[in-house]
Amino acid sequence: MIEKTIFVLESVYREPLEVKAFCFGDMSRKTICIMGAMRGNEIQQMYVCARLVQELKKLEINGQIVKNTGIMVIPCANYHSMNIGKRFWAMDNTDINRMFPGYNLGETTQRIADGIFTEIQGFEYGIQLASFYQSGRFLTHIKQMVTEFTDDDGLVDFGLPYALKRTPKPYDTTTLNYNWQLWNTKAYSLFTHSTDDMKEDSADNAVNAILRFMKNRGIINYSIHPGYVTSVINESDMLQVHSPCGGICKIKTKIGDTVERGQVVAEILNPLTCEVLAEIKAPEKSTVFFHFESPLIVEGTVIFKLIKNDIIRGD
Amino acid sequence: MIKTVSQAGLAVNEKLKIQKNSIKNGNSQKRVCIVTGTHGDELEGQYICYALGKYLEKNTDKLNGTVDIYPALNPLGIDSIMRGIPGYDLDMNRTFPGTESGTMPEMIAHEILEDIEGADICIDIHASNIFLREIPQIRMSVPTSETLLPYAKMLNVDFVWVHASATVLESTLAHSLNSAGTKTLVVEMGVGMRITKEYCLQLMDGILNLLVNLEMLTDVEIPKIREPIVSLDGAVGFINSPAAGIFVPEISFGSTVEKGDIIGKIVNPLTGSTAENAVAPCSGLLFTLREYPVVYGGSLIARILRQEDNNND
């Protein structure tokens, strides 16, 4: 393993931000890059990468990294925000993952994005440990933006139950995933259960999914359970259930559960009297893919994302 | 008349309401919308909404048409000094056109857009953020400039910046409205979290001038309207901080600078040293200047409108 500093940013009163990369195998070949936390609350994303560093160290020592392949892991690109409990850039609240491909003469986060992207472009595969802006729990899944450069063959090689395809919106065009694809990297975003807190079982799933992908793509020699037959789903085909009012949110199901049409899956309570303001019912027989997780909810918030059972298919 | 454009129930005993003051008189169907407060830390538009509302209520008899004033598209952000939408950490000006079936911010964006659509002109007033001070200016993309430039010239601003299109800006209110055929001009002026009364009154004269030109306002005296400098991207020089430190300006905002002039110093208070000088890359008008002193490498210090490229077309 080689530890490398890929970008340095000076600060007037803090130690410089040094973005560290951990490299394995033959780094004259840019085979796969795994990107962890770019936001200060992406603790789970950093943890998954850190766990992966440990696994790859062992594989390298045992000679299980295939000849002529190079692997780079960047666990955390933004610990200046992480160390002070902020999600976005410490000073100006901008999002590094909305600054790609970056600009070396531009604003600070554009320079960070440029510094990172200069190092991580040109890889054959790119995996970003991603997070959602809203509080909640997801089934661990892989997502890919559909662009003219998309190669979705790899989606099933992670062996996760679900893979999502997303049609990018204008605001997606400055993300790492989108720009990786523009620069010919086959890019995937891996979502785990959580963001701000560490979930060991979900981290296990994510680490195994990445190792499985590497095995299936001929990057490592590794014995691992083949995983699930992946259902590939268009994000737009999922059912979104909104909260009809604000109040205390009580979720009555878990991610991964199958719910029946009409089943009460959550209640919204009056926060001052505990009177039930609304019962949230499943609109179809479906699998709970995402649920909101916070004691208080605002009207119109997406409280559930459900996958209708009749669209689940192997791909 | 105060109307609610969009609303959503918050968690505890409160509704989020987006409201407008709709001032109407006469039989003209013409409508102008004044919109501000999308970013909760941009307050320059607050004074304009107040002043315009007060003026029109006093001079309703001179109005023929409707002026809709939306002072706070992001009321929770304004209340809590947050640029984005509290609870979501989303930039509201990246959520348009929104959708009926989306999250709460997307639904609100959709309803706001529906309410404004169809107006003859919309003016979307932004201050700068807390970091930069700007002279009163209008920004527009190249594809919209042919339609919007004649109206921009009525608004009494100093500068019109015609910039290249960027896909990411397709999520803005202005882009969504212009795409839907509602002519929308974006004003940038002043600085975040403050009100610069002089600039507000300057733009207020411009808005009244626009209403006169649209034949929505009669029998009013408008001061002489200034002719803005109209400029393309290439005519703007950027100065980004060459080092981390504390920026101390050496030159007045809005002044004309020569190439090589020191705009300011990046100093280190711990060591008592100057880390770097911020130097003008070209001669011209200093139309943006950093207001917030703490900088990282790359923080925007200033923008200069190149003298040699200016045109007053």
XYZ file of C-alpha atoms in Angstrom:
628
model
C 0.000 0.000 0.000
C 1.209 3.454 -0.815
C -0.251 6.429 1.023
C -0.289 9.512 -1.142
C -1.385 13.119 -0.615
C -3.281 14.096 -3.747
C -4.289 17.647 -2.823
C -3.282 20.237 -0.238
C -5.156 23.389 0.713
C -3.647 25.897 3.125
C -5.747 27.596 5.809
C -4.890 30.685 7.796
C -5.361 29.175 11.262
C -5.895 25.455 10.729
C -3.512 22.785 9.582
C -3.646 22.328 5.817
C -6.357 20.129 4.360
C -4.466 17.149 2.954
C -6.545 14.773 0.877
C -5.074 11.286 1.282
C -5.301 8.434 -1.181
C -4.363 4.819 -0.478
C -3.042 2.968 -3.509
C -2.759 -0.751 -4.141
C -1.394 -2.868 -6.967
C 0.188 -1.381 -10.060
C -0.592 2.334 -10.027
C 0.720 2.797 -13.539
C -2.700 1.306 -14.371
C -5.751 3.275 -13.331
C -8.228 0.451 -12.894
C -10.605 1.447 -10.097
C -10.991 4.412 -7.763
C -13.263 4.492 -4.706
C -14.236 7.921 -3.419
C -15.529 8.327 0.138
C -16.730 11.376 2.045
C -16.877 14.698 0.234
C -19.301 16.138 2.784
C -18.628 16.634 6.444
C -21.419 14.360 7.655
C -20.568 11.380 5.463
C -19.135 9.370 8.333
C -20.434 6.034 7.085
C -18.971 6.730 3.639
C -15.539 7.413 5.136
C -15.839 4.333 7.342
C -16.665 2.040 4.415
C -13.564 3.296 2.592
C -11.417 2.895 5.694
C -12.660 -0.697 6.072
C -11.867 -1.281 2.419
C -8.308 -0.027 2.963
C -7.860 -2.740 5.591
C -9.253 -5.457 3.272
C -7.115 -4.353 0.334
C -3.987 -4.279 2.495
C -4.554 -7.935 3.335
C -5.273 -8.835 -0.281
C -2.124 -7.084 -1.440
C 0.038 -8.860 1.138
C -1.472 -12.186 0.042
C -0.871 -11.450 -3.656
C -4.582 -11.395 -4.478
C -4.559 -8.176 -6.469
C -4.447 -9.114 -10.125
C -1.287 -8.137 -12.003
C -1.475 -4.905 -14.013
C -4.350 -3.447 -12.022
C -4.250 -0.351 -9.841
C -6.690 0.527 -7.051
C -7.040 3.911 -5.338
C -9.187 4.602 -2.244
C -9.845 8.158 -1.002
C -11.709 7.860 2.312
C -12.265 11.560 3.022
C -11.833 14.700 0.938
C -13.373 17.152 3.374
C -12.333 16.556 6.975
C -12.142 20.314 7.550
C -15.962 20.247 7.575
C -16.177 16.869 9.316
C -14.044 18.098 12.217
C -16.457 20.948 12.926
C -19.718 19.096 12.263
C -20.696 20.828 9.014
C -22.046 19.042 5.936
C -20.693 21.466 3.334
C -17.456 23.404 2.987
C -16.447 24.935 6.292
C -16.252 28.536 5.152
C -18.775 29.205 2.401
C -21.124 26.220 2.710
C -20.564 25.166 -0.898
C -20.738 21.504 -1.851
C -17.588 19.936 -3.326
C -19.848 17.418 -5.083
C -21.456 20.279 -7.018
C -18.122 21.609 -8.291
C -16.879 18.955 -10.701
C -14.909 18.818 -12.916
C -13.476 21.714 -10.899
C -11.390 24.690 -11.912
C -7.843 25.252 -10.711
C -8.126 29.042 -10.945
C -11.609 29.214 -9.469
C -13.165 29.375 -5.990
C -11.852 27.210 -3.155
C -14.181 24.227 -3.585
C -13.719 24.389 -7.368
C -9.976 24.073 -6.696
C -10.514 21.143 -4.329
C -12.693 19.417 -6.941
C -10.092 20.133 -9.625
C -7.248 18.839 -7.462
C -9.105 15.611 -6.771
C -10.448 15.160 -10.274
C -7.008 15.617 -11.811
C -5.911 12.547 -9.821
C -9.002 10.404 -10.256
C -9.905 10.932 -13.885
C -8.822 8.269 -16.327
C -9.742 5.315 -14.103
C -11.649 2.547 -15.856
C -14.118 2.276 -12.955
C -15.173 4.801 -10.328
C -17.298 4.144 -7.239
C -18.530 6.997 -5.092
C -19.909 6.382 -1.612
C -22.851 8.751 -1.854
C -25.392 10.243 0.545
C -28.915 11.643 0.285
C -29.730 15.198 1.384
C -32.699 14.132 3.464
C -32.686 12.233 6.750
C -33.667 8.619 6.231
C -32.691 5.003 5.677
C -32.095 3.332 2.320
C -31.641 -0.253 1.339
C -27.992 -0.495 0.361
C -28.014 -0.086 -3.405
C -26.000 0.978 -6.402
C -27.038 3.847 -8.631
C -25.933 4.994 -12.022
C -26.777 8.128 -13.944
C -27.977 7.407 -17.424
C -25.934 9.395 -19.906
C -24.854 8.775 -23.459
C -21.655 7.412 -21.951
C -23.343 4.942 -19.607
C -22.253 1.333 -19.478
C -24.710 -0.374 -17.133
C -23.348 -3.939 -17.448
C -21.465 -3.482 -14.200
C -24.567 -2.679 -12.116
C -25.279 -6.345 -11.440
C -21.667 -7.161 -10.534
C -22.060 -5.625 -7.079
C -24.507 -8.407 -6.165
C -26.808 -6.014 -4.318
C -30.574 -6.610 -4.379
C -31.290 -3.347 -6.206
C -29.625 -1.118 -8.752
C -31.168 2.190 -9.772
C -30.833 4.070 -12.995
C -31.359 7.808 -12.779
C -31.906 10.273 -15.591
C -29.765 13.255 -14.615
C -31.298 16.633 -13.859
C -29.464 19.888 -14.624
C -28.109 20.095 -11.072
C -26.549 16.621 -11.442
C -24.184 17.798 -14.174
C -21.630 19.152 -11.703
C -21.399 15.968 -9.606
C -18.426 13.616 -9.563
C -20.461 10.700 -10.892
C -21.654 12.617 -13.967
C -18.222 14.049 -14.743
C -16.462 10.744 -14.255
C -18.725 9.399 -16.992
C -17.984 12.352 -19.274
C -14.307 11.468 -18.917
C -14.984 7.812 -19.866
C -14.917 6.285 -16.379
C -17.676 3.740 -15.717
C -19.078 5.445 -12.624
C -21.379 4.131 -9.897
C -22.763 5.642 -6.693
C -23.118 3.303 -3.726
C -25.707 4.240 -1.093
C -25.655 2.604 2.321
C -28.314 2.689 5.055
C -26.995 5.778 6.751
C -24.800 8.854 6.541
C -24.169 10.619 9.854
C -23.814 7.469 11.931
C -21.936 4.224 11.411
C -23.962 1.071 10.757
C -21.764 -1.994 10.861
C -24.086 -4.323 8.934
C -24.586 -1.799 6.162
C -20.835 -1.100 6.026
C -20.268 -4.879 5.725
C -22.680 -4.979 2.779
C -20.996 -2.032 1.079
C -17.454 -3.366 1.528
C -18.521 -6.796 0.271
C -20.347 -5.273 -2.704
C -17.236 -3.352 -3.759
C -14.991 -6.398 -3.306
C -17.506 -8.513 -5.251
C -17.487 -5.979 -8.074
C -13.670 -6.035 -8.134
C -13.691 -9.834 -8.230
C -16.291 -9.954 -11.010
C -14.346 -7.391 -13.029
C -11.062 -9.296 -12.692
C -9.315 -6.846 -10.369
C -8.829 -9.108 -7.351
C -8.700 -12.851 -6.764
C -11.106 -13.277 -3.917
C -13.577 -15.794 -2.672
C -16.904 -14.213 -1.792
C -20.591 -15.092 -1.802
C -21.997 -14.163 -5.239
C -24.627 -11.946 -3.664
C -28.127 -11.287 -4.955
C -29.572 -11.406 -8.432
C -29.857 -7.662 -8.859
C -33.129 -6.008 -9.841
C -32.336 -3.023 -12.052
C -34.980 -0.335 -11.636
C -35.518 3.086 -13.131
C -35.670 5.599 -10.298
C -38.720 7.196 -11.899
C -40.630 3.903 -11.567
C -40.486 3.992 -7.761
C -43.529 5.042 -5.768
C -42.967 8.180 -3.707
C -45.246 8.696 -0.717
C -45.446 12.195 0.753
C -46.489 13.248 4.196
C -49.891 14.980 3.957
C -49.192 17.176 7.000
C -46.528 18.152 9.477
C -46.108 16.597 12.920
C -44.429 13.772 14.785
C -43.514 10.973 12.407
C -43.853 7.361 13.564
C -42.615 4.835 11.010
C -44.283 1.434 11.391
C -42.199 -0.637 9.026
C -38.548 -1.271 8.138
C -36.540 -0.939 4.965
C -36.682 -4.179 3.007
C -40.139 -5.106 4.341
C -42.849 -6.110 1.906
C -45.993 -4.115 2.620
C -49.503 -4.804 1.396
C -51.734 -2.312 -0.387
C -53.573 -0.284 2.268
C -51.234 -1.315 5.091
C -50.557 1.495 7.559
C -46.840 2.164 7.255
C -46.583 5.376 9.279
C -48.569 7.749 11.442
C -48.296 11.501 11.735
C -49.218 12.750 15.194
C -50.106 16.183 16.473
C -46.916 17.146 18.331
C -48.858 18.912 21.101
C -51.651 16.354 21.735
C -50.517 13.087 20.096
C -53.817 12.986 18.197
C -53.365 10.993 14.971
C -53.403 13.531 12.137
C -52.802 11.074 9.328
C -52.276 7.400 8.672
C -49.875 6.768 5.810
C -50.950 3.716 3.811
C -48.985 1.786 1.216
C -50.543 2.531 -2.184
C -49.500 -0.833 -3.664
C -48.015 -4.138 -2.596
C -44.370 -3.145 -2.563
C -40.965 -3.259 -0.905
C -39.851 -0.445 1.388
C -36.749 0.983 -0.284
C -36.429 4.235 1.702
C -38.104 5.661 4.732
C -37.784 9.068 6.329
C -36.114 9.029 9.732
C -36.497 11.963 12.056
C -38.978 12.553 14.868
C -40.479 15.634 13.174
C -41.755 15.868 9.618
C -42.867 18.726 7.375
C -45.874 18.528 5.040
C -44.939 17.298 1.584
C -41.771 15.500 2.686
C -41.047 12.216 0.916
C -41.671 9.742 3.722
C -41.365 6.514 1.705
C -39.893 5.340 -1.553
C -41.392 1.987 -2.480
C -40.635 -0.503 -5.194
C -43.763 -2.063 -6.619
C -43.324 -5.806 -6.509
C -44.465 -6.214 -10.103
C -41.527 -4.145 -11.464
C -38.820 -6.074 -9.607
C -36.896 -8.130 -12.094
C -33.497 -9.674 -12.587
C -31.315 -7.934 -15.144
C -53.971 42.597 -1.369
C -51.901 39.986 0.446
C -52.237 36.527 -1.095
C -50.718 33.175 -0.183
C -48.970 31.612 -3.158
C -47.887 28.367 -1.539
C -47.970 26.841 1.904
C -46.870 23.741 3.753
C -47.410 22.556 7.306
C -44.289 22.580 9.459
C -43.842 19.998 12.162
C -45.087 21.934 15.195
C -48.087 24.266 15.064
C -46.898 26.477 12.194
C -47.353 26.840 8.439
C -44.697 27.907 5.998
C -46.360 30.506 3.771
C -45.034 32.130 0.617
C -46.956 35.377 0.234
C -47.229 38.198 -2.233
C -48.654 41.694 -2.218
C -50.767 42.029 -5.349
C -51.368 45.677 -6.208
C -53.867 46.163 -9.001
C -55.635 49.051 -10.659
C -57.250 49.870 -13.982
C -58.249 47.532 -16.747
C -54.869 46.562 -18.173
C -54.021 42.863 -18.042
C -50.329 43.643 -17.854
C -48.486 42.221 -14.866
C -45.000 42.740 -13.464
C -43.578 40.541 -10.698
C -40.878 41.640 -8.259
C -39.340 38.593 -6.615
C -36.682 38.344 -3.922
C -35.597 36.435 -0.819
C -34.765 33.155 -2.566
C -31.528 33.092 -0.594
C -32.163 33.791 3.065
C -28.965 35.790 3.502
C -29.731 38.238 0.680
C -31.691 41.154 2.036
C -31.200 44.048 -0.404
C -34.537 43.218 -2.067
C -36.376 43.697 1.239
C -36.038 47.458 1.099
C -37.061 47.584 -2.561
C -40.217 45.574 -1.861
C -41.061 47.858 1.037
C -40.391 51.048 -0.927
C -42.195 49.884 -4.055
C -45.198 48.613 -2.112
C -45.440 51.882 -0.208
C -45.121 53.937 -3.396
C -47.735 51.976 -5.315
C -50.229 51.934 -2.446
C -49.901 55.727 -2.339
C -50.087 56.105 -6.132
C -52.523 53.327 -7.021
C -54.531 55.733 -9.153
C -51.525 56.113 -11.493
C -51.207 52.357 -11.976
C -52.860 50.509 -14.837
C -52.189 46.797 -14.420
C -50.917 44.495 -11.668
C -47.670 44.578 -9.732
C -47.080 41.433 -7.682
C -44.430 41.792 -4.970
C -42.971 38.580 -3.527
C -40.565 39.677 -0.753
C -39.658 36.267 0.638
C -39.567 33.115 -1.471
C -37.582 31.489 1.352
C -39.109 32.933 4.554
C -37.515 30.341 6.850
C -34.087 31.137 5.435
C -34.581 34.867 5.983
C -35.803 34.253 9.523
C -32.822 32.085 10.410
C -30.055 33.841 8.381
C -29.629 30.775 6.203
C -28.893 30.994 2.514
C -30.568 27.698 1.700
C -33.838 26.153 2.852
C -33.523 25.281 6.566
C -33.994 21.598 7.282
C -32.973 20.615 3.786
C -29.722 22.540 3.251
C -30.853 22.983 -0.341
C -30.228 26.021 -2.506
C -33.779 27.027 -3.439
C -32.484 28.513 -6.684
C -31.464 25.023 -7.790
C -34.919 23.494 -7.282
C -36.842 25.101 -10.146
C -39.045 24.339 -12.008
C -39.965 22.027 -9.132
C -42.660 19.424 -9.380
C -46.083 18.768 -7.933
C -45.018 15.297 -6.817
C -41.588 16.192 -5.438
C -40.324 17.005 -1.969
C -41.644 20.026 -0.066
C -39.095 22.461 -1.593
C -39.847 21.141 -5.090
C -43.604 21.477 -4.572
C -43.197 25.037 -3.323
C -40.928 25.873 -6.259
C -43.568 24.486 -8.615
C -46.363 26.576 -7.079
C -44.263 29.757 -7.092
C -43.404 29.227 -10.727
C -47.037 28.635 -11.666
C -48.040 31.835 -9.898
C -45.466 34.008 -11.693
C -45.800 32.416 -15.132
C -47.601 34.573 -17.645
C -46.393 37.888 -16.213
C -45.107 40.407 -18.753
C -41.853 40.881 -16.835
C -40.376 39.332 -13.694
C -37.476 40.936 -11.839
C -35.618 38.482 -9.604
C -33.595 40.545 -7.113
C -30.530 39.015 -5.484
C -27.958 40.600 -3.246
C -24.539 39.141 -3.419
C -23.716 36.650 -0.661
C -21.999 37.697 2.581
C -18.587 37.417 0.956
C -18.802 39.887 -1.932
C -20.116 43.378 -2.661
C -21.514 44.097 -6.124
C -22.523 47.265 -7.978
C -26.140 47.139 -9.224
C -26.082 44.860 -12.246
C -28.227 42.551 -14.306
C -27.036 39.129 -15.397
C -28.418 37.183 -18.323
C -27.352 34.299 -20.498
C -26.393 34.793 -24.131
C -29.500 33.015 -25.535
C -31.877 35.271 -23.556
C -29.998 38.529 -24.135
C -31.701 39.561 -27.353
C -35.105 39.504 -25.641
C -34.055 40.814 -22.236
C -31.503 43.515 -23.016
C -34.016 46.241 -23.942
C -35.734 45.785 -20.556
C -32.431 45.599 -18.678
C -31.535 49.026 -20.005
C -34.685 50.476 -18.429
C -33.761 49.361 -14.923
C -31.169 52.019 -14.016
C -28.363 49.572 -13.262
C -24.682 50.284 -13.869
C -23.790 47.100 -15.668
C -25.315 44.229 -17.655
C -23.291 41.022 -17.703
C -24.183 38.678 -20.558
C -22.692 35.325 -19.604
C -22.405 31.912 -21.237
C -25.116 29.336 -20.532
C -24.386 26.595 -18.004
C -26.483 23.455 -17.681
C -26.487 23.674 -13.886
C -28.185 27.104 -14.083
C -31.182 25.489 -15.748
C -32.464 24.843 -12.216
C -32.826 28.548 -11.438
C -36.070 30.486 -11.201
C -34.969 32.850 -13.978
C -34.092 30.076 -16.412
C -37.339 28.224 -15.710
C -39.438 31.351 -16.234
C -37.555 32.444 -19.349
C -37.956 28.925 -20.751
C -41.683 29.162 -20.086
C -41.830 32.468 -21.998
C -41.975 34.795 -18.981
C -39.247 37.392 -19.454
C -37.184 37.376 -16.256
C -34.250 39.595 -15.364
C -31.829 38.741 -12.555
C -30.512 41.698 -10.560
C -27.407 41.353 -8.359
C -26.402 44.195 -6.089
C -24.957 45.078 -2.712
C -23.852 42.506 -0.196
C -25.411 39.688 1.817
C -27.084 40.316 5.203
C -27.153 44.082 4.658
C -29.271 46.752 2.974
C -27.537 49.331 0.777
C -30.241 51.978 0.603
C -28.540 53.927 -2.179
C -28.574 50.895 -4.493
C -32.137 49.997 -3.551
C -33.385 53.470 -4.456
C -31.411 53.346 -7.712
C -33.142 50.111 -8.727
C -36.491 51.415 -7.471
C -36.219 54.291 -9.984
C -35.458 51.685 -12.644
C -38.519 49.608 -11.766
C -40.755 52.673 -11.914
C -39.172 53.536 -15.280
C -39.943 50.027 -16.523
C -43.576 50.404 -15.439
C -43.790 53.714 -17.289
C -42.293 52.128 -20.419
C -44.811 49.283 -20.192
C -47.554 51.909 -19.932
C -48.518 50.599 -16.521
C -47.678 53.830 -14.718
C -48.542 57.352 -15.812
C -48.146 60.912 -14.524
C -44.980 60.192 -12.570
C -41.620 61.884 -12.694
C -38.671 59.558 -13.125
C -35.099 60.792 -12.658
C -32.720 60.390 -15.581
C -32.017 56.676 -16.068
C -28.380 55.664 -16.424
C -27.112 53.784 -19.455
C -25.540 50.512 -18.314
C -22.271 49.120 -19.579
C -23.119 45.905 -21.432
C -20.437 43.299 -21.352
C -19.719 39.705 -22.337
C -17.896 37.054 -20.265
C -14.516 37.665 -21.864
C -14.514 41.266 -20.680
C -14.542 40.282 -17.014
C -11.265 39.743 -15.164
C -11.323 37.590 -12.015
C -9.020 37.887 -9.017
C -9.002 34.839 -6.761
C -7.009 34.833 -3.568
C -3.511 33.518 -4.176
C -3.153 32.415 -0.527
C -5.013 31.723 2.702
C -5.182 34.598 5.158
C -7.048 37.788 5.945
C -7.907 40.013 2.990
C -7.465 43.736 3.551
C -8.599 45.920 0.625
C -6.322 48.701 -0.542
C -8.671 50.254 -3.068
C -12.222 51.613 -3.045
C -15.107 49.544 -4.324
C -16.512 50.811 -7.618
C -13.294 52.602 -8.573
C -11.364 52.278 -11.813
C -8.109 50.380 -11.464
C -5.015 50.001 -13.611
C -3.457 46.682 -14.534
C -0.928 45.794 -11.823
C -2.612 47.852 -9.093
C -2.716 46.177 -5.698
C -6.394 45.522 -4.921
C -5.569 44.331 -1.437
C -3.250 42.320 0.731
C -3.628 38.803 2.093
C -2.071 39.095 5.537
C -1.261 36.679 8.326
C -2.121 38.207 11.719
C -0.271 35.451 13.576
C 3.090 36.219 12.000
C 2.499 39.868 11.160
C 3.414 39.211 7.529
C 1.856 39.775 4.146
C 1.319 36.414 2.476
C 0.483 37.755 -0.977
C -0.838 40.813 -2.776
C -4.010 40.578 -4.853
C -3.095 42.304 -8.105
C -5.395 43.620 -10.861
C -4.958 41.444 -13.975
C -6.330 44.210 -16.192
C -7.455 47.837 -16.144
C -11.120 48.613 -15.642
C -14.061 49.015 -13.290
C -13.875 47.164 -9.965
C -17.488 45.948 -9.884
C -17.102 43.128 -7.344
C -15.001 43.337 -4.180
C -14.590 40.894 -1.314
C -16.400 42.020 1.815
C -15.677 39.090 4.137
C -11.989 39.164 5.090
C -11.129 35.516 5.785
C -9.938 33.754 2.628
C -8.661 30.412 1.454
C -6.629 30.001 -1.702
C -9.164 30.507 -4.493
C -11.641 32.669 -2.597
C -12.967 35.310 -4.980
C -11.425 38.715 -4.183
C -12.669 40.922 -7.008
C -13.986 41.161 -10.537
C -12.935 43.844 -12.977
C -14.766 44.912 -16.102
C -11.943 45.325 -18.617
C -11.729 48.889 -19.840
C -10.548 48.091 -23.356
C -13.440 45.710 -24.039
C -16.294 47.842 -22.769
C -18.972 48.750 -25.200
C -21.952 50.912 -24.641
C -24.275 49.432 -27.193
